[in-house]
PDB file of C-alpha atoms in Angstrom:
ATOM      1  CA  UNK A   1     -12.483   8.247  20.687  1.00 96.00           C
ATOM      2  CA  UNK A   2     -15.151   8.583  18.325  1.00 98.00           C
ATOM      3  CA  UNK A   3     -15.331   8.605  14.460  1.00 98.00           C
ATOM      4  CA  UNK A   4     -18.268   9.763  12.711  1.00 98.00           C
ATOM      5  CA  UNK A   5     -19.699   8.219   9.484  1.00 98.00           C
ATOM      6  CA  UNK A   6     -21.642  10.646   7.569  1.00 98.00           C
ATOM      7  CA  UNK A   7     -23.675   9.598   4.705  1.00 98.00           C
ATOM      8  CA  UNK A   8     -24.084  12.631   2.579  1.00 97.00           C
ATOM      9  CA  UNK A   9     -27.377  11.517   0.372  1.00 94.00           C
ATOM     10  CA  UNK A  10     -31.193  12.305   1.094  1.00 94.00           C
ATOM     11  CA  UNK A  11     -31.614   8.865  -1.029  1.00 93.00           C
ATOM     12  CA  UNK A  12     -29.937   5.552  -2.229  1.00 92.00           C
ATOM     13  CA  UNK A  13     -28.226   3.197  -0.432  1.00 94.00           C
ATOM     14  CA  UNK A  14     -24.560   2.795  -1.933  1.00 96.00           C
ATOM     15  CA  UNK A  15     -22.825   5.829   0.053  1.00 97.00           C
ATOM     16  CA  UNK A  16     -24.671   4.265   3.325  1.00 98.00           C
ATOM     17  CA  UNK A  17     -22.904   0.923   3.237  1.00 97.00           C
ATOM     18  CA  UNK A  18     -19.871   2.650   1.537  1.00 98.00           C
ATOM     19  CA  UNK A  19     -19.257   5.037   4.345  1.00 98.00           C
ATOM     20  CA  UNK A  20     -20.787   1.893   6.977  1.00 98.00           C
ATOM     21  CA  UNK A  21     -18.118  -0.531   5.605  1.00 98.00           C
ATOM     22  CA  UNK A  22     -15.438   1.414   6.838  1.00 98.00           C
ATOM     23  CA  UNK A  23     -16.679   2.193  10.135  1.00 98.00           C
ATOM     24  CA  UNK A  24     -17.091  -1.631  10.216  1.00 98.00           C
ATOM     25  CA  UNK A  25     -13.527  -2.154   9.794  1.00 98.00           C
ATOM     26  CA  UNK A  26     -12.101   0.208  12.434  1.00 98.00           C
ATOM     27  CA  UNK A  27     -14.976  -1.484  14.434  1.00 98.00           C
ATOM     28  CA  UNK A  28     -13.699  -4.839  13.515  1.00 98.00           C
ATOM     29  CA  UNK A  29      -9.679  -3.484  14.007  1.00 98.00           C
ATOM     30  CA  UNK A  30     -10.177  -1.251  16.639  1.00 98.00           C
ATOM     31  CA  UNK A  31     -12.995  -2.028  19.267  1.00 98.00           C
ATOM     32  CA  UNK A  32     -12.057   0.329  21.468  1.00 97.00           C
ATOM     33  CA  UNK A  33     -13.164   2.999  19.008  1.00 98.00           C
ATOM     34  CA  UNK A  34     -16.660   4.182  18.837  1.00 98.00           C
ATOM     35  CA  UNK A  35     -17.963   4.807  14.839  1.00 98.00           C
ATOM     36  CA  UNK A  36     -21.689   6.042  14.592  1.00 98.00           C
ATOM     37  CA  UNK A  37     -23.100   6.316  11.074  1.00 98.00           C
ATOM     38  CA  UNK A  38     -24.990   9.816  10.841  1.00 98.00           C
ATOM     39  CA  UNK A  39     -26.948   8.752   7.726  1.00 98.00           C
ATOM     40  CA  UNK A  40     -28.815  11.814   6.465  1.00 97.00           C
ATOM     41  CA  UNK A  41     -31.497   9.730   4.747  1.00 97.00           C
ATOM     42  CA  UNK A  42     -32.986   9.476   8.651  1.00 96.00           C
ATOM     43  CA  UNK A  43     -32.292  13.886   8.684  1.00 95.00           C
ATOM     44  CA  UNK A  44     -34.683  14.947   5.849  1.00 88.00           C
ATOM     45  CA  UNK A  45     -35.617  18.023   7.872  1.00 94.00           C
ATOM     46  CA  UNK A  46     -32.308  19.583   8.133  1.00 95.00           C
ATOM     47  CA  UNK A  47     -32.131  23.095   7.016  1.00 97.00           C
ATOM     48  CA  UNK A  48     -30.613  25.164   4.645  1.00 97.00           C
ATOM     49  CA  UNK A  49     -27.774  27.659   6.283  1.00 97.00           C
ATOM     50  CA  UNK A  50     -29.008  30.576   6.513  1.00 97.00           C
ATOM     51  CA  UNK A  51     -26.203  32.435   9.208  1.00 93.00           C
ATOM     52  CA  UNK A  52     -28.767  31.808  12.480  1.00 94.00           C
ATOM     53  CA  UNK A  53     -26.811  30.346  15.652  1.00 95.00           C
ATOM     54  CA  UNK A  54     -27.286  26.557  15.840  1.00 95.00           C
ATOM     55  CA  UNK A  55     -29.812  26.632  18.965  1.00 96.00           C
ATOM     56  CA  UNK A  56     -32.300  28.895  16.571  1.00 98.00           C
ATOM     57  CA  UNK A  57     -32.373  25.542  13.495  1.00 98.00           C
ATOM     58  CA  UNK A  58     -34.658  22.499  14.128  1.00 98.00           C
ATOM     59  CA  UNK A  59     -34.275  19.617  16.244  1.00 96.00           C
ATOM     60  CA  UNK A  60     -32.487  17.456  12.961  1.00 96.00           C
ATOM     61  CA  UNK A  61     -30.327  19.980  12.009  1.00 97.00           C
ATOM     62  CA  UNK A  62     -28.935  20.338  15.530  1.00 97.00           C
ATOM     63  CA  UNK A  63     -28.594  17.027  16.467  1.00 97.00           C
ATOM     64  CA  UNK A  64     -26.814  16.362  13.223  1.00 98.00           C
ATOM     65  CA  UNK A  65     -24.026  19.341  13.429  1.00 98.00           C
ATOM     66  CA  UNK A  66     -23.706  18.432  17.668  1.00 98.00           C
ATOM     67  CA  UNK A  67     -22.732  15.045  16.842  1.00 98.00           C
ATOM     68  CA  UNK A  68     -20.313  15.985  13.843  1.00 98.00           C
ATOM     69  CA  UNK A  69     -18.663  18.342  16.502  1.00 98.00           C
ATOM     70  CA  UNK A  70     -18.397  15.733  19.018  1.00 98.00           C
ATOM     71  CA  UNK A  71     -16.532  13.567  16.986  1.00 98.00           C
ATOM     72  CA  UNK A  72     -12.675  13.174  16.856  1.00 98.00           C
ATOM     73  CA  UNK A  73     -12.338  12.383  13.341  1.00 98.00           C
ATOM     74  CA  UNK A  74     -14.984  11.351  10.388  1.00 98.00           C
ATOM     75  CA  UNK A  75     -15.302   9.623   7.141  1.00 98.00           C
ATOM     76  CA  UNK A  76     -17.397  11.281   4.662  1.00 98.00           C
ATOM     77  CA  UNK A  77     -19.712   9.814   1.895  1.00 98.00           C
ATOM     78  CA  UNK A  78     -21.190  11.599  -1.141  1.00 98.00           C
ATOM     79  CA  UNK A  79     -22.985  10.633  -3.918  1.00 96.00           C
ATOM     80  CA  UNK A  80     -21.469  12.297  -7.396  1.00 95.00           C
ATOM     81  CA  UNK A  81     -24.399  14.241  -8.953  1.00 91.00           C
ATOM     82  CA  UNK A  82     -23.802  16.434 -11.719  1.00 89.00           C
ATOM     83  CA  UNK A  83     -20.251  16.039 -11.259  1.00 90.00           C
ATOM     84  CA  UNK A  84     -20.529  17.376  -8.109  1.00 94.00           C
ATOM     85  CA  UNK A  85     -21.288  16.331  -4.110  1.00 96.00           C
ATOM     86  CA  UNK A  86     -24.614  16.835  -3.285  1.00 96.00           C
ATOM     87  CA  UNK A  87     -25.926  19.900  -1.747  1.00 96.00           C
ATOM     88  CA  UNK A  88     -27.359  18.413   1.616  1.00 97.00           C
ATOM     89  CA  UNK A  89     -23.657  17.748   2.407  1.00 98.00           C
ATOM     90  CA  UNK A  90     -22.827  20.698   1.470  1.00 98.00           C
ATOM     91  CA  UNK A  91     -25.010  22.469   3.736  1.00 98.00           C
ATOM     92  CA  UNK A  92     -24.147  20.315   6.318  1.00 98.00           C
ATOM     93  CA  UNK A  93     -20.538  21.448   5.725  1.00 98.00           C
ATOM     94  CA  UNK A  94     -22.012  25.261   5.676  1.00 97.00           C
ATOM     95  CA  UNK A  95     -23.812  24.383   9.274  1.00 98.00           C
ATOM     96  CA  UNK A  96     -20.361  23.676  10.431  1.00 97.00           C
ATOM     97  CA  UNK A  97     -18.847  25.828  12.748  1.00 96.00           C
ATOM     98  CA  UNK A  98     -14.687  26.362  11.202  1.00 93.00           C
ATOM     99  CA  UNK A  99     -13.602  25.731  14.598  1.00 95.00           C
ATOM    100  CA  UNK A 100     -15.529  22.611  15.421  1.00 95.00           C
ATOM    101  CA  UNK A 101     -13.808  20.394  12.980  1.00 95.00           C
ATOM    102  CA  UNK A 102     -10.252  22.276  13.034  1.00 95.00           C
ATOM    103  CA  UNK A 103      -7.327  20.163  12.863  1.00 96.00           C
ATOM    104  CA  UNK A 104      -9.685  16.389  13.198  1.00 97.00           C
ATOM    105  CA  UNK A 105      -9.043  14.250  10.744  1.00 98.00           C
ATOM    106  CA  UNK A 106     -10.940  13.429   7.530  1.00 98.00           C
ATOM    107  CA  UNK A 107     -11.278  10.826   4.856  1.00 98.00           C
ATOM    108  CA  UNK A 108     -13.682  10.373   1.929  1.00 98.00           C
ATOM    109  CA  UNK A 109     -15.674   8.126  -0.177  1.00 98.00           C
ATOM    110  CA  UNK A 110     -17.421   8.450  -3.316  1.00 97.00           C
ATOM    111  CA  UNK A 111     -20.012   6.666  -5.165  1.00 96.00           C
ATOM    112  CA  UNK A 112     -20.788   7.290  -8.766  1.00 93.00           C
ATOM    113  CA  UNK A 113     -22.482   5.529 -11.589  1.00 85.00           C
ATOM    114  CA  UNK A 114     -19.466   5.309 -13.704  1.00 81.00           C
ATOM    115  CA  UNK A 115     -15.385   6.008 -13.615  1.00 82.00           C
ATOM    116  CA  UNK A 116     -15.822   9.673 -14.607  1.00 82.00           C
ATOM    117  CA  UNK A 117     -16.628  11.512 -11.515  1.00 84.00           C
ATOM    118  CA  UNK A 118     -13.661   9.847  -9.009  1.00 84.00           C
ATOM    119  CA  UNK A 119     -11.895  13.315  -8.979  1.00 88.00           C
ATOM    120  CA  UNK A 120     -14.768  14.999  -7.586  1.00 92.00           C
ATOM    121  CA  UNK A 121     -12.836  14.190  -4.026  1.00 93.00           C
ATOM    122  CA  UNK A 122      -9.957  16.078  -5.270  1.00 93.00           C
ATOM    123  CA  UNK A 123     -11.342  18.554  -6.735  1.00 94.00           C
ATOM    124  CA  UNK A 124     -14.448  19.771  -4.432  1.00 96.00           C
ATOM    125  CA  UNK A 125     -13.958  17.425  -1.111  1.00 97.00           C
ATOM    126  CA  UNK A 126     -10.317  17.830   0.020  1.00 97.00           C
ATOM    127  CA  UNK A 127     -10.351  21.439  -0.190  1.00 97.00           C
ATOM    128  CA  UNK A 128     -13.773  21.992   1.603  1.00 97.00           C
ATOM    129  CA  UNK A 129     -11.316  20.285   4.007  1.00 97.00           C
ATOM    130  CA  UNK A 130      -8.843  22.095   3.985  1.00 96.00           C
ATOM    131  CA  UNK A 131     -10.781  25.269   4.611  1.00 97.00           C
ATOM    132  CA  UNK A 132     -11.501  23.770   7.505  1.00 97.00           C
ATOM    133  CA  UNK A 133      -7.846  22.904   8.136  1.00 97.00           C
ATOM    134  CA  UNK A 134      -8.981  19.303   8.777  1.00 97.00           C
ATOM    135  CA  UNK A 135      -6.090  16.796   7.850  1.00 97.00           C
ATOM    136  CA  UNK A 136      -6.889  14.338   5.372  1.00 98.00           C
ATOM    137  CA  UNK A 137      -6.308  10.556   4.901  1.00 97.00           C
ATOM    138  CA  UNK A 138      -3.870  10.528   1.790  1.00 96.00           C
ATOM    139  CA  UNK A 139      -6.336   6.898   0.541  1.00 94.00           C
ATOM    140  CA  UNK A 140      -9.882   7.835  -0.774  1.00 96.00           C
ATOM    141  CA  UNK A 141     -12.202   5.557  -2.249  1.00 97.00           C
ATOM    142  CA  UNK A 142     -14.057   5.699  -5.102  1.00 96.00           C
ATOM    143  CA  UNK A 143     -17.232   2.997  -5.772  1.00 96.00           C
ATOM    144  CA  UNK A 144     -19.158   2.961  -9.007  1.00 93.00           C
ATOM    145  CA  UNK A 145     -22.404   0.142 -10.365  1.00 90.00           C
ATOM    146  CA  UNK A 146     -19.270  -1.982 -10.984  1.00 92.00           C
ATOM    147  CA  UNK A 147     -17.916  -2.404  -7.201  1.00 94.00           C
ATOM    148  CA  UNK A 148     -21.616  -3.617  -5.933  1.00 94.00           C
ATOM    149  CA  UNK A 149     -23.274  -6.340  -6.149  1.00 93.00           C
ATOM    150  CA  UNK A 150     -27.077  -7.202  -7.075  1.00 87.00           C
ATOM    151  CA  UNK A 151     -28.035  -6.757  -3.401  1.00 88.00           C
ATOM    152  CA  UNK A 152     -25.396  -3.359  -3.494  1.00 90.00           C
ATOM    153  CA  UNK A 153     -23.068  -4.993  -0.880  1.00 94.00           C
ATOM    154  CA  UNK A 154     -19.614  -4.555  -2.164  1.00 96.00           C
ATOM    155  CA  UNK A 155     -18.493  -7.584  -3.938  1.00 93.00           C
ATOM    156  CA  UNK A 156     -14.956  -6.217  -5.857  1.00 94.00           C
ATOM    157  CA  UNK A 157     -12.144  -7.463  -3.524  1.00 96.00           C
ATOM    158  CA  UNK A 158     -10.229  -4.253  -5.361  1.00 97.00           C
ATOM    159  CA  UNK A 159     -13.142  -2.130  -3.539  1.00 97.00           C
ATOM    160  CA  UNK A 160     -13.117  -3.827  -0.007  1.00 97.00           C
ATOM    161  CA  UNK A 161      -8.955  -3.784   0.292  1.00 98.00           C
ATOM    162  CA  UNK A 162      -9.302   0.538  -0.575  1.00 98.00           C
ATOM    163  CA  UNK A 163     -11.635   0.513   1.959  1.00 98.00           C
ATOM    164  CA  UNK A 164      -9.715  -1.044   4.654  1.00 98.00           C
ATOM    165  CA  UNK A 165      -6.704   0.988   3.615  1.00 98.00           C
ATOM    166  CA  UNK A 166      -8.378   3.835   4.069  1.00 98.00           C
ATOM    167  CA  UNK A 167      -9.732   2.731   7.660  1.00 98.00           C
ATOM    168  CA  UNK A 168      -6.774   1.878   8.555  1.00 98.00           C
ATOM    169  CA  UNK A 169      -5.300   5.697   7.502  1.00 98.00           C
ATOM    170  CA  UNK A 170      -7.806   7.082   9.168  1.00 98.00           C
ATOM    171  CA  UNK A 171      -6.838   5.394  12.826  1.00 98.00           C
ATOM    172  CA  UNK A 172      -3.366   6.026  12.004  1.00 98.00           C
ATOM    173  CA  UNK A 173      -3.776   9.987  11.743  1.00 98.00           C
ATOM    174  CA  UNK A 174      -6.317   9.944  14.049  1.00 97.00           C
ATOM    175  CA  UNK A 175      -3.558   8.422  17.163  1.00 96.00           C
ATOM    176  CA  UNK A 176      -0.145   9.499  16.196  1.00 96.00           C
ATOM    177  CA  UNK A 177      -2.016  13.255  15.799  1.00 93.00           C
ATOM    178  CA  UNK A 178      -3.810  12.975  18.645  1.00 86.00           C
ATOM    179  CA  UNK A 179      -1.018  11.528  20.541  1.00 77.00           C
TER     180      UNK A 179
END
């Protein structure tokens, strides 16, 4: 069973740190589950979705989409820019064939500078998951700058607890739904 963590930003470090925290919690508590972080900062050559067949896109684009299609479940992270998910993350969703994540479990982590944008998960990410007919973990985690220390480590105990709950929910849903 494979859990993919997708960090949907081309810059910054807080979102991949948060997504990776969920992956590490899953790995620690369920070592039989394979985890992988797809950090879009490492795939800056992803092409825009324009309707081509997947094999007609470049290597970065094909690699990310293939990894997403091959995964069993996901934790998706995005920073919030201008009250929305990032364009590069939306582009990944646009590139994915709908059937490739149908009935797969998905959880969300979002980061922002303030508390203002925590509802982006409810208003934008959950509807995208609904379009794909994915199962969504009941909890999601929104982190702002106050949850991170000087080295961008997550230091807030409540935030760490919420990340752990999300990790547990993802594994619980995946194992129960796919049993």
